Amino acid sequence: MQLSVIILNYNVRHFLELCVLSVQQALKNIDGEIIVVDNASQDDSCAMMQQRFSEIKLIQNTENAGFPKGNNIGVAAARGEYICILNPDTVVAEDTFLKILGKVAQTPPLGAGGLGIIGCKLIDGTGNFLPECKRGVPTPWVAFTKIFGLYKFFPKTKCFNQYYAQHLSENASGEVAILVGAFMVMKREVYLKVGGFDEKCFMYSDDIDLSYMVTKEGLQNYYYHETTVIHYKGESTVRDELYVKRFSDAMQFFYNKHFGGSLVFKWMMKLGAIAFAFFKRSQQKQLVYEVDGYLVYTKEDATMLKIEQQLKKKATQLIDINQNPLFSHSYPTNFKLEIVLDNNSFSFKEIIAFLEKYKNYGFTFKILPKNSGFILGSNSSNDKGQVIRWK
């Protein structure tokens, strides 16, 4: 088997459904499998999987033992030569895995030591690039430049731009040190060689640790920009006091494991991690706008009727996803327009490209998954998204 896609889920039933639908399409021309590991969700994630995706392997854990252990359980059950660690709040394009596997199969191997982990371009639910999909090793100095925002002021200076690997633009592929756990592809033997995710860390620094362990084996991690994946972010995470503790503990775990140092250094890094965790917590805002009207890209009149009945707002139908929404209709100034993209009519690749093209135009976006009774999306990379159901 060529590829095993491991999806670790926790309480994001609707985002999981959308994710699995997209992965199924992306595996159509690949000898692959999907393994969903559920970390004791309290919603109906498992019931949905059993009802809609009964052919997919589902592992139901009896407790939430964290991101590393959940993924390690999935990898242990995998049969593929390559594995993909994938978040449940993601949407992949139909050709994502074909492109990634084509890249990893190239000859000669990438870099002198060979390819370690390959990641790709990630965008949030508004179409904006997520810089954490390519990063440098967060040494004490690099972490300092991040915590105090120095990377923003000196984006082209090597001394300050390493945290987000700013030697590469978002639209340039190349070697990076750290990739994000939302999307990682690697040979299964590489994952096992470094011991997989370290289960002594509950979450947050596990992907940094895994990436760093791979580079210590002499392999090169690689950011590949030629395929784009939506990552809604934060769907499984409530940024409360427990979040602050787990985040600060995770960063302290990474520094203790790889850098050690004096007691003064450890306390400095602990305080920095806590400060950064509180900053991230303050960013989380549930942005639900009062929508004035909807623009629905769908070729199906029956779907349009269902959406209109559910949303109870003015809606305009467009059947061509290439038609510019700015010229499709006349809208008053400050009119809040939300765009619904129907996956029954358009591919995930077309939908992802649409979000990228019309980011920062003031629109919000929702996706209607194929054969589903809900739409979902996120208005910010810092919120938990929104699901509107009608079944």
Short mmCIF file of N, CA, C and O in Angstrom, two decimals, residues 13-93:
data_model
loop_
_atom_site.label_atom_id
_atom_site.label_comp_id
_atom_site.label_asym_id
_atom_site.label_seq_id
_atom_site.Cartn_x
_atom_site.Cartn_y
_atom_site.Cartn_z
N ARG A 13 -17.15 16.67 14.85
CA ARG A 13 -17.89 15.76 13.99
C ARG A 13 -18.09 16.28 12.57
O ARG A 13 -17.86 15.60 11.58
N HIS A 14 -18.55 17.54 12.42
CA HIS A 14 -18.86 18.07 11.09
C HIS A 14 -17.60 18.38 10.28
O HIS A 14 -17.55 18.13 9.08
N PHE A 15 -16.58 18.90 10.95
CA PHE A 15 -15.32 19.15 10.26
C PHE A 15 -14.67 17.83 9.85
O PHE A 15 -14.07 17.73 8.78
N LEU A 16 -14.80 16.82 10.69
CA LEU A 16 -14.29 15.49 10.35
C LEU A 16 -14.98 14.94 9.10
O LEU A 16 -14.32 14.38 8.22
N GLU A 17 -16.28 15.10 9.02
CA GLU A 17 -17.01 14.60 7.84
C GLU A 17 -16.51 15.27 6.57
O GLU A 17 -16.28 14.60 5.55
N LEU A 18 -16.34 16.59 6.62
CA LEU A 18 -15.83 17.31 5.46
C LEU A 18 -14.41 16.83 5.12
O LEU A 18 -14.08 16.62 3.94
N CYS A 19 -13.57 16.67 6.12
CA CYS A 19 -12.20 16.23 5.91
C CYS A 19 -12.16 14.86 5.25
O CYS A 19 -11.44 14.66 4.25
N VAL A 20 -12.90 13.91 5.77
CA VAL A 20 -12.89 12.55 5.23
C VAL A 20 -13.39 12.54 3.78
O VAL A 20 -12.84 11.83 2.93
N LEU A 21 -14.42 13.33 3.50
CA LEU A 21 -14.91 13.43 2.12
C LEU A 21 -13.80 13.89 1.18
O LEU A 21 -13.63 13.34 0.08
N SER A 22 -13.06 14.90 1.61
CA SER A 22 -11.99 15.42 0.75
C SER A 22 -10.87 14.40 0.58
O SER A 22 -10.31 14.25 -0.51
N VAL A 23 -10.54 13.67 1.64
CA VAL A 23 -9.47 12.68 1.56
C VAL A 23 -9.88 11.52 0.66
O VAL A 23 -9.07 11.00 -0.12
N GLN A 24 -11.14 11.11 0.75
CA GLN A 24 -11.63 10.05 -0.14
C GLN A 24 -11.42 10.41 -1.60
O GLN A 24 -10.97 9.60 -2.41
N GLN A 25 -11.74 11.65 -1.95
CA GLN A 25 -11.56 12.09 -3.33
C GLN A 25 -10.08 12.12 -3.70
O GLN A 25 -9.70 11.77 -4.83
N ALA A 26 -9.24 12.51 -2.76
CA ALA A 26 -7.81 12.64 -3.03
C ALA A 26 -7.11 11.29 -3.14
O ALA A 26 -6.00 11.21 -3.67
N LEU A 27 -7.74 10.23 -2.64
CA LEU A 27 -7.15 8.89 -2.71
C LEU A 27 -7.70 8.04 -3.85
O LEU A 27 -7.34 6.86 -3.96
N LYS A 28 -8.54 8.61 -4.69
CA LYS A 28 -9.21 7.82 -5.74
C LYS A 28 -8.23 7.11 -6.66
O LYS A 28 -8.50 6.00 -7.13
N ASN A 29 -7.11 7.75 -6.97
CA ASN A 29 -6.14 7.16 -7.90
C ASN A 29 -4.85 6.73 -7.19
O ASN A 29 -3.79 6.67 -7.80
N ILE A 30 -4.99 6.44 -5.90
CA ILE A 30 -3.84 6.04 -5.08
C ILE A 30 -4.21 4.78 -4.31
O ILE A 30 -5.34 4.63 -3.85
N ASP A 31 -3.26 3.87 -4.18
CA ASP A 31 -3.45 2.71 -3.31
C ASP A 31 -3.27 3.18 -1.88
O ASP A 31 -2.14 3.27 -1.37
N GLY A 32 -4.36 3.53 -1.25
CA GLY A 32 -4.26 4.14 0.06
C GLY A 32 -5.39 3.73 0.98
O GLY A 32 -6.32 3.02 0.60
N GLU A 33 -5.31 4.21 2.21
CA GLU A 33 -6.32 3.93 3.22
C GLU A 33 -6.48 5.14 4.13
O GLU A 33 -5.58 5.98 4.23
N ILE A 34 -7.63 5.22 4.77
CA ILE A 34 -7.90 6.25 5.77
C ILE A 34 -8.09 5.55 7.11
O ILE A 34 -8.84 4.57 7.21
N ILE A 35 -7.41 6.05 8.13
CA ILE A 35 -7.60 5.54 9.49
C ILE A 35 -8.01 6.72 10.37
O ILE A 35 -7.25 7.68 10.50
N VAL A 36 -9.19 6.65 10.93
CA VAL A 36 -9.66 7.68 11.84
C VAL A 36 -9.51 7.17 13.27
O VAL A 36 -10.02 6.10 13.62
N VAL A 37 -8.77 7.91 14.07
CA VAL A 37 -8.61 7.58 15.49
C VAL A 37 -9.40 8.61 16.28
O VAL A 37 -9.16 9.82 16.15
N ASP A 38 -10.35 8.16 17.08
CA ASP A 38 -11.15 9.09 17.88
C ASP A 38 -10.70 9.05 19.33
O ASP A 38 -10.68 7.99 19.95
N ASN A 39 -10.36 10.23 19.85
CA ASN A 39 -9.86 10.34 21.23
C ASN A 39 -10.99 10.58 22.21
O ASN A 39 -11.03 11.60 22.91
N ALA A 40 -11.94 9.62 22.26
CA ALA A 40 -13.03 9.67 23.24
C ALA A 40 -13.88 10.93 23.08
O ALA A 40 -14.18 11.63 24.06
N SER A 41 -14.28 11.22 21.84
CA SER A 41 -15.15 12.38 21.59
C SER A 41 -16.48 12.22 22.31
O SER A 41 -17.00 11.10 22.47
N GLN A 42 -17.05 13.35 22.71
CA GLN A 42 -18.34 13.33 23.40
C GLN A 42 -19.48 13.75 22.47
O GLN A 42 -20.63 13.82 22.89
N ASP A 43 -19.14 14.05 21.22
CA ASP A 43 -20.19 14.33 20.24
C ASP A 43 -20.48 13.03 19.48
O ASP A 43 -20.11 11.94 19.92
N ASP A 44 -21.16 13.13 18.32
CA ASP A 44 -21.52 11.91 17.59
C ASP A 44 -20.56 11.63 16.44
O ASP A 44 -20.96 11.10 15.40
N SER A 45 -19.29 11.96 16.62
CA SER A 45 -18.29 11.72 15.59
C SER A 45 -18.25 10.25 15.17
O SER A 45 -18.24 9.92 13.98
N CYS A 46 -18.19 9.35 16.16
CA CYS A 46 -18.07 7.92 15.84
C CYS A 46 -19.34 7.38 15.18
O CYS A 46 -19.26 6.57 14.25
N ALA A 47 -20.48 7.83 15.66
CA ALA A 47 -21.75 7.40 15.03
C ALA A 47 -21.81 7.86 13.58
O ALA A 47 -22.24 7.12 12.70
N MET A 48 -21.36 9.08 13.32
CA MET A 48 -21.33 9.58 11.94
C MET A 48 -20.41 8.73 11.09
O MET A 48 -20.74 8.36 9.95
N MET A 49 -19.22 8.41 11.60
CA MET A 49 -18.27 7.60 10.84
C MET A 49 -18.86 6.23 10.54
O MET A 49 -18.75 5.72 9.41
N GLN A 50 -19.50 5.62 11.50
CA GLN A 50 -20.06 4.28 11.31
C GLN A 50 -21.23 4.30 10.33
O GLN A 50 -21.44 3.34 9.58
N GLN A 51 -21.97 5.41 10.31
CA GLN A 51 -23.12 5.50 9.42
C GLN A 51 -22.72 5.88 8.00
O GLN A 51 -23.15 5.25 7.03
N ARG A 52 -21.86 6.89 7.86
CA ARG A 52 -21.54 7.40 6.53
C ARG A 52 -20.29 6.75 5.92
O ARG A 52 -20.21 6.62 4.70
N PHE A 53 -19.33 6.39 6.75
CA PHE A 53 -18.06 5.87 6.25
C PHE A 53 -17.76 4.52 6.89
O PHE A 53 -16.67 4.32 7.45
N SER A 54 -18.69 3.60 6.81
CA SER A 54 -18.54 2.31 7.50
C SER A 54 -17.35 1.50 6.98
O SER A 54 -16.83 0.63 7.68
N GLU A 55 -16.91 1.79 5.75
CA GLU A 55 -15.78 1.05 5.17
C GLU A 55 -14.43 1.55 5.67
O GLU A 55 -13.40 0.92 5.43
N ILE A 56 -14.41 2.67 6.35
CA ILE A 56 -13.16 3.26 6.83
C ILE A 56 -12.83 2.73 8.22
O ILE A 56 -13.70 2.63 9.09
N LYS A 57 -11.55 2.44 8.43
CA LYS A 57 -11.12 1.92 9.74
C LYS A 57 -11.26 3.01 10.79
O LYS A 57 -10.71 4.10 10.65
N LEU A 58 -12.00 2.71 11.85
CA LEU A 58 -12.23 3.64 12.94
C LEU A 58 -11.71 3.01 14.22
O LEU A 58 -12.13 1.91 14.61
N ILE A 59 -10.81 3.70 14.90
CA ILE A 59 -10.28 3.26 16.19
C ILE A 59 -10.84 4.18 17.26
O ILE A 59 -10.61 5.39 17.22
N GLN A 60 -11.59 3.63 18.21
CA GLN A 60 -12.23 4.43 19.25
C GLN A 60 -11.47 4.27 20.56
O GLN A 60 -11.56 3.23 21.22
N ASN A 61 -10.73 5.30 20.93
CA ASN A 61 -10.03 5.28 22.21
C ASN A 61 -11.02 5.56 23.34
O ASN A 61 -11.99 6.30 23.17
N THR A 62 -10.76 5.00 24.48
CA THR A 62 -11.65 5.17 25.63
C THR A 62 -11.31 6.39 26.46
O THR A 62 -12.03 6.75 27.40
N GLU A 63 -10.18 7.05 26.13
CA GLU A 63 -9.80 8.28 26.81
C GLU A 63 -9.05 9.18 25.84
O GLU A 63 -8.54 8.73 24.81
N ASN A 64 -9.01 10.47 26.16
CA ASN A 64 -8.23 11.41 25.37
C ASN A 64 -6.82 11.44 25.95
O ASN A 64 -6.55 12.15 26.92
N ALA A 65 -5.94 10.66 25.34
CA ALA A 65 -4.58 10.53 25.85
C ALA A 65 -3.62 11.48 25.15
O ALA A 65 -2.40 11.34 25.30
N GLY A 66 -4.15 12.41 24.36
CA GLY A 66 -3.31 13.41 23.73
C GLY A 66 -3.04 13.15 22.26
O GLY A 66 -3.31 12.07 21.73
N PHE A 67 -2.49 14.16 21.61
CA PHE A 67 -2.19 14.12 20.17
C PHE A 67 -1.13 13.06 19.83
O PHE A 67 -1.33 12.27 18.90
N PRO A 68 0.00 13.01 20.53
CA PRO A 68 1.03 12.03 20.18
C PRO A 68 0.55 10.58 20.27
O PRO A 68 0.74 9.80 19.33
N LYS A 69 -0.05 10.21 21.39
CA LYS A 69 -0.45 8.81 21.57
C LYS A 69 -1.53 8.43 20.57
O LYS A 69 -1.50 7.33 20.00
N GLY A 70 -2.48 9.33 20.32
CA GLY A 70 -3.54 9.04 19.37
C GLY A 70 -2.99 8.77 17.97
O GLY A 70 -3.40 7.82 17.29
N ASN A 71 -2.06 9.60 17.54
CA ASN A 71 -1.45 9.40 16.22
C ASN A 71 -0.58 8.15 16.19
O ASN A 71 -0.55 7.43 15.18
N ASN A 72 0.15 7.88 17.26
CA ASN A 72 0.97 6.66 17.31
C ASN A 72 0.11 5.41 17.19
O ASN A 72 0.51 4.43 16.56
N ILE A 73 -1.07 5.44 17.78
CA ILE A 73 -2.00 4.31 17.67
C ILE A 73 -2.43 4.15 16.20
O ILE A 73 -2.48 3.03 15.67
N GLY A 74 -2.71 5.27 15.54
CA GLY A 74 -3.10 5.20 14.13
C GLY A 74 -2.00 4.67 13.24
O GLY A 74 -2.24 3.84 12.35
N VAL A 75 -0.77 5.15 13.47
CA VAL A 75 0.36 4.70 12.65
C VAL A 75 0.63 3.22 12.87
O VAL A 75 0.98 2.49 11.93
N ALA A 76 0.43 2.73 14.09
CA ALA A 76 0.65 1.32 14.38
C ALA A 76 -0.30 0.43 13.57
O ALA A 76 0.04 -0.72 13.25
N ALA A 77 -1.46 0.97 13.22
CA ALA A 77 -2.43 0.20 12.43
C ALA A 77 -2.28 0.41 10.93
O ALA A 77 -2.96 -0.23 10.14
N ALA A 78 -1.38 1.32 10.54
CA ALA A 78 -1.25 1.70 9.12
C ALA A 78 -0.47 0.65 8.34
O ALA A 78 0.44 0.00 8.86
N ARG A 79 -0.82 0.52 7.04
CA ARG A 79 -0.16 -0.43 6.15
C ARG A 79 0.62 0.26 5.05
O ARG A 79 1.32 -0.41 4.27
N GLY A 80 0.54 1.58 4.94
CA GLY A 80 1.15 2.28 3.83
C GLY A 80 2.65 2.44 3.97
O GLY A 80 3.18 2.53 5.08
N GLU A 81 3.34 2.52 2.82
CA GLU A 81 4.76 2.84 2.82
C GLU A 81 4.96 4.26 3.34
O GLU A 81 5.91 4.54 4.06
N TYR A 82 4.03 5.15 2.96
CA TYR A 82 4.04 6.53 3.44
C TYR A 82 2.83 6.74 4.35
O TYR A 82 1.79 6.08 4.20
N ILE A 83 2.98 7.65 5.29
CA ILE A 83 1.86 8.03 6.14
C ILE A 83 1.64 9.54 6.01
O ILE A 83 2.58 10.29 5.75
N CYS A 84 0.42 9.95 6.20
CA CYS A 84 0.08 11.36 6.30
C CYS A 84 -0.61 11.59 7.63
O CYS A 84 -1.65 10.98 7.91
N ILE A 85 -0.03 12.44 8.46
CA ILE A 85 -0.67 12.88 9.70
C ILE A 85 -1.53 14.09 9.31
O ILE A 85 -1.01 15.10 8.83
N LEU A 86 -2.83 13.99 9.53
CA LEU A 86 -3.75 15.02 9.04
C LEU A 86 -4.74 15.41 10.12
O LEU A 86 -5.38 14.54 10.73
N ASN A 87 -4.90 16.70 10.34
CA ASN A 87 -5.90 17.18 11.29
C ASN A 87 -7.31 16.98 10.73
O ASN A 87 -7.52 17.05 9.52
N PRO A 88 -8.30 16.79 11.61
CA PRO A 88 -9.68 16.61 11.13
C PRO A 88 -10.32 17.90 10.65
O PRO A 88 -11.34 17.86 9.97
N ASP A 89 -9.73 19.07 11.00
CA ASP A 89 -10.29 20.35 10.55
C ASP A 89 -9.53 20.86 9.32
O ASP A 89 -9.17 22.03 9.24
N THR A 90 -9.29 19.93 8.38
CA THR A 90 -8.61 20.27 7.14
C THR A 90 -9.43 19.84 5.95
O THR A 90 -10.31 18.98 6.06
N VAL A 91 -9.13 20.43 4.80
CA VAL A 91 -9.74 20.06 3.52
C VAL A 91 -8.61 19.96 2.50
O VAL A 91 -7.92 20.95 2.25
N VAL A 92 -8.43 18.79 1.91
CA VAL A 92 -7.38 18.61 0.91
C VAL A 92 -8.00 18.66 -0.49
O VAL A 92 -9.17 18.37 -0.67
N ALA A 93 -7.18 19.03 -1.47
CA ALA A 93 -7.61 19.05 -2.86
C ALA A 93 -7.53 17.64 -3.44
O ALA A 93 -6.83 16.77 -2.91
#
